[in-house]
PDB file of C-alpha atoms in Angstrom:
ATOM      1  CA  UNK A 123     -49.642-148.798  51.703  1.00 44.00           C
ATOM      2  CA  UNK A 124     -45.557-149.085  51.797  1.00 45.00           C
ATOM      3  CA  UNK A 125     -43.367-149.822  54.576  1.00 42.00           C
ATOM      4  CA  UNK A 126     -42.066-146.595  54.316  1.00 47.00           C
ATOM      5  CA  UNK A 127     -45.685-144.520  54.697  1.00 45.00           C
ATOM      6  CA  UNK A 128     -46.858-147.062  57.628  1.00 46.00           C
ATOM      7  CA  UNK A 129     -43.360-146.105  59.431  1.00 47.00           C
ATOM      8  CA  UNK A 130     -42.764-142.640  58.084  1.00 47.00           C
ATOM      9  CA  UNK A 131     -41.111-141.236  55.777  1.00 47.00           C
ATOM     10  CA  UNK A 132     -37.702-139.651  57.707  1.00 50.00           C
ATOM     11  CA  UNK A 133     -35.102-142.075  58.743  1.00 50.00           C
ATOM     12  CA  UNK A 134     -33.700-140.209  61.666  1.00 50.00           C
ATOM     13  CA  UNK A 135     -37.310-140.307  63.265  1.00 52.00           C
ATOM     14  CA  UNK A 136     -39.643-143.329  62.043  1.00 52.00           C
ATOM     15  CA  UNK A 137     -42.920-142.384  63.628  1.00 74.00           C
ATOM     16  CA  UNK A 138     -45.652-143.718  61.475  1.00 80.00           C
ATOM     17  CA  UNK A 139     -47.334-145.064  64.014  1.00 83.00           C
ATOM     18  CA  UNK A 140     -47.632-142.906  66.484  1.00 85.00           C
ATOM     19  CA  UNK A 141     -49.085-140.597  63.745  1.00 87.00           C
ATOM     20  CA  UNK A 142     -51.543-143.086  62.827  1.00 87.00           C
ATOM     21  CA  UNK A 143     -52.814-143.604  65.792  1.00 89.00           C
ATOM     22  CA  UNK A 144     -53.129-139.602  66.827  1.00 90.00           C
ATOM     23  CA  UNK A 145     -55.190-139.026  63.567  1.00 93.00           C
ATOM     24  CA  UNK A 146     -57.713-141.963  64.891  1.00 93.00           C
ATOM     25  CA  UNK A 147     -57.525-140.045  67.898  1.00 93.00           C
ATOM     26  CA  UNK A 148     -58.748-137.401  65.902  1.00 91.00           C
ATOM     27  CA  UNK A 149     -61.418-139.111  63.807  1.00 92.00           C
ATOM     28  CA  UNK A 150     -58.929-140.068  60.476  1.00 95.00           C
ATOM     29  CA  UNK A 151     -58.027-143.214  58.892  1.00 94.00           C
ATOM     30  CA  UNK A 152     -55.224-142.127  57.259  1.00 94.00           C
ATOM     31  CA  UNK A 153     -55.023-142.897  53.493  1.00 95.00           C
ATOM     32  CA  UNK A 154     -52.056-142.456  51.349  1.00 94.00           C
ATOM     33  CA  UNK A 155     -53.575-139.380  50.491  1.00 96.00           C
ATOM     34  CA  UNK A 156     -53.911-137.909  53.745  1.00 96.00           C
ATOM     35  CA  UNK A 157     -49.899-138.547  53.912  1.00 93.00           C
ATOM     36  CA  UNK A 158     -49.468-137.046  50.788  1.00 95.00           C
ATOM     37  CA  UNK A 159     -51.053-133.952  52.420  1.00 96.00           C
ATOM     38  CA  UNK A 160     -48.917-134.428  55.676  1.00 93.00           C
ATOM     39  CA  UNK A 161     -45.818-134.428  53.796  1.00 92.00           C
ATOM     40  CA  UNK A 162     -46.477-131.894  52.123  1.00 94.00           C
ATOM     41  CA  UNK A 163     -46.899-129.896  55.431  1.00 94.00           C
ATOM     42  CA  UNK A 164     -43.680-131.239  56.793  1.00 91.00           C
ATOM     43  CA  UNK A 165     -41.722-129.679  53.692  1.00 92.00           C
ATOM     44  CA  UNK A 166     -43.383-126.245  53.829  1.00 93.00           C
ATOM     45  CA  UNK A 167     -42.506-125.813  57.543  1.00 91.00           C
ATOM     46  CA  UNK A 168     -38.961-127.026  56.791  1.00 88.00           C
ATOM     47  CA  UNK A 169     -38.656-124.377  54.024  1.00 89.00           C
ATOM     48  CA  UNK A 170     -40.503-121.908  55.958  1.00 85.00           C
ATOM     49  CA  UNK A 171     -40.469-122.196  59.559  1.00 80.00           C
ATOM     50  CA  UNK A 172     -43.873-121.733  61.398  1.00 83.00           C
ATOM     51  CA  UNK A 173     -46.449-120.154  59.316  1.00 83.00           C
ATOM     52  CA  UNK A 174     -47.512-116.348  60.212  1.00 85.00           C
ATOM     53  CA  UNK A 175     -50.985-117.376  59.630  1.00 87.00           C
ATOM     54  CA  UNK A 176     -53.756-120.293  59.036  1.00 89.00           C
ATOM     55  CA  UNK A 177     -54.375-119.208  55.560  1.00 91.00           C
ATOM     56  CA  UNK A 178     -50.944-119.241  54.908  1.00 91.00           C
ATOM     57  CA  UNK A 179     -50.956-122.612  54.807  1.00 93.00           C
ATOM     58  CA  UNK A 180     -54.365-123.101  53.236  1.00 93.00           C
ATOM     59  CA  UNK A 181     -52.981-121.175  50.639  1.00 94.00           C
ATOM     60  CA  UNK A 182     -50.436-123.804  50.099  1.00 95.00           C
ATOM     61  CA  UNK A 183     -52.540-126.503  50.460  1.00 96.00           C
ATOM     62  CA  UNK A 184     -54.893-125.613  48.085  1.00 96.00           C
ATOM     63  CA  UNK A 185     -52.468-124.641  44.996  1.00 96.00           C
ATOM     64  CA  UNK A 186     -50.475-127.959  45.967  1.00 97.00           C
ATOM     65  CA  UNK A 187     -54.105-129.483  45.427  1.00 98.00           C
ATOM     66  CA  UNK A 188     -55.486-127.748  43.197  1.00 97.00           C
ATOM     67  CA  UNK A 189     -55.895-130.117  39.918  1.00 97.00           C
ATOM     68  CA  UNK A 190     -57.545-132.865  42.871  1.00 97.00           C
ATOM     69  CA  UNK A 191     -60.308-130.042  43.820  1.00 96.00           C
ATOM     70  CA  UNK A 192     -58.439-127.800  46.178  1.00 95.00           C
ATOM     71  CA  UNK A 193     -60.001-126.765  49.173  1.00 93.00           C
ATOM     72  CA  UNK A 194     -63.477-128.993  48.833  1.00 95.00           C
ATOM     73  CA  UNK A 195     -60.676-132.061  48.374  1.00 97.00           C
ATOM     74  CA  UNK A 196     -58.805-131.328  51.593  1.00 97.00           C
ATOM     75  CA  UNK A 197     -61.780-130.845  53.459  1.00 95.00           C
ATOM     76  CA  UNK A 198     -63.045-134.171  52.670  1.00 96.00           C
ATOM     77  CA  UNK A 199     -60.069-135.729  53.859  1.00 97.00           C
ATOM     78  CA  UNK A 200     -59.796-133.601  56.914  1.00 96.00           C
ATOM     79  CA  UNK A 201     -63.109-132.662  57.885  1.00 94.00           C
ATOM     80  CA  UNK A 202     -61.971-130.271  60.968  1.00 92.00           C
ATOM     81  CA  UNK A 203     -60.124-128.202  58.789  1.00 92.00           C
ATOM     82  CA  UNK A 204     -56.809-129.468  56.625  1.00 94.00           C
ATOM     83  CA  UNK A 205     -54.692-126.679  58.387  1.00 94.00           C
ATOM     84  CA  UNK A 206     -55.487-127.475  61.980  1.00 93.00           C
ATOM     85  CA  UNK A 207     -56.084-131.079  61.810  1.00 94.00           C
ATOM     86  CA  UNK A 208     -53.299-131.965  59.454  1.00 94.00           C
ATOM     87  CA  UNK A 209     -50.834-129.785  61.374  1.00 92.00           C
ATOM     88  CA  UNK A 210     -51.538-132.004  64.393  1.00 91.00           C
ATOM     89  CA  UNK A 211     -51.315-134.997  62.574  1.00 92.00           C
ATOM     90  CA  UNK A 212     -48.162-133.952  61.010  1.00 90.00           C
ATOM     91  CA  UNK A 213     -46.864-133.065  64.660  1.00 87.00           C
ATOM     92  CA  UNK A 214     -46.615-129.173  63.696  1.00 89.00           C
ATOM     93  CA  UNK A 215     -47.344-125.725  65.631  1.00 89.00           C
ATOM     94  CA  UNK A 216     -50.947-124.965  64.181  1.00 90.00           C
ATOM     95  CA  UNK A 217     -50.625-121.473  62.887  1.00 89.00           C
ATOM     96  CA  UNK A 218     -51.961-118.466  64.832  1.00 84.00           C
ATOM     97  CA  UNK A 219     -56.066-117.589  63.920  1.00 77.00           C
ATOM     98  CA  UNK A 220     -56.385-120.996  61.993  1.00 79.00           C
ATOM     99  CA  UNK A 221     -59.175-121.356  64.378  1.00 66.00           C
ATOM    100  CA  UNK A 222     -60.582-118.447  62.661  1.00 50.00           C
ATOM    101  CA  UNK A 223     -63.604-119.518  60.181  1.00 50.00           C
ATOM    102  CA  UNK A 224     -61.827-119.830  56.736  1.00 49.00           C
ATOM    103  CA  UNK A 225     -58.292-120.764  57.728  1.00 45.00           C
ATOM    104  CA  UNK A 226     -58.733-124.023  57.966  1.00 47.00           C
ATOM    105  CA  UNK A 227     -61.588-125.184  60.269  1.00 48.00           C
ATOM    106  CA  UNK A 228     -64.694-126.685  59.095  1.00 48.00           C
ATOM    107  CA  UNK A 229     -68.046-124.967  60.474  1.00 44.00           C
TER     108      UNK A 229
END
């Protein structure tokens, strides 16, 4: 793992750590795929402001992963759902209905 991924990845705002220790929080070791995934969420919100919608992002999520196995790959890695719990790990408003089964939760 870099210096850079263990402190985070914007200068204005190294915070690493703290995100680190909220995904333990939340059950996650985070890997430096799990930050690939997290930065990846970053960048779509800054492009795109808050998501209308949990599959929105899924939607994302699994195109951006597609060639590693899509959605079976970013549920493995986030086993509560890659919208909700990488949202939160990422520090980002969860989208409206990602609660809902298929948007990004786990069942």
């Amino acid at each position: 793992m870099t210096l850079k991924t263990r402190t985070g990845w914007d200068p204005a705002n190294r915070n690493g750590v703290r995100i680190a220790r909220l995904a333990e929080q939340l059950g996650i070791r985070l890997s430096d795929e799990h930050w690939e995934v997290v930065r990846s969420l970053r960048d779509y919100y800054l492009h795109h402001e808050p998501a209308e919608n949990g599959r929105e992002v899924g939607d994302m999520l699994e195109s951006r992963f597609a060639e590693r196995g899509g959605r079976k790959y970013l549920r493995r890695l986030f086993p509560e759902g890659p919208v909700r719990q990488g949202m939160q790990i990422a520090g980002l408003p969860v989208p409206p209905h990602t609660e809902d089964e298929g948007f990004g939760t786990s069942r």
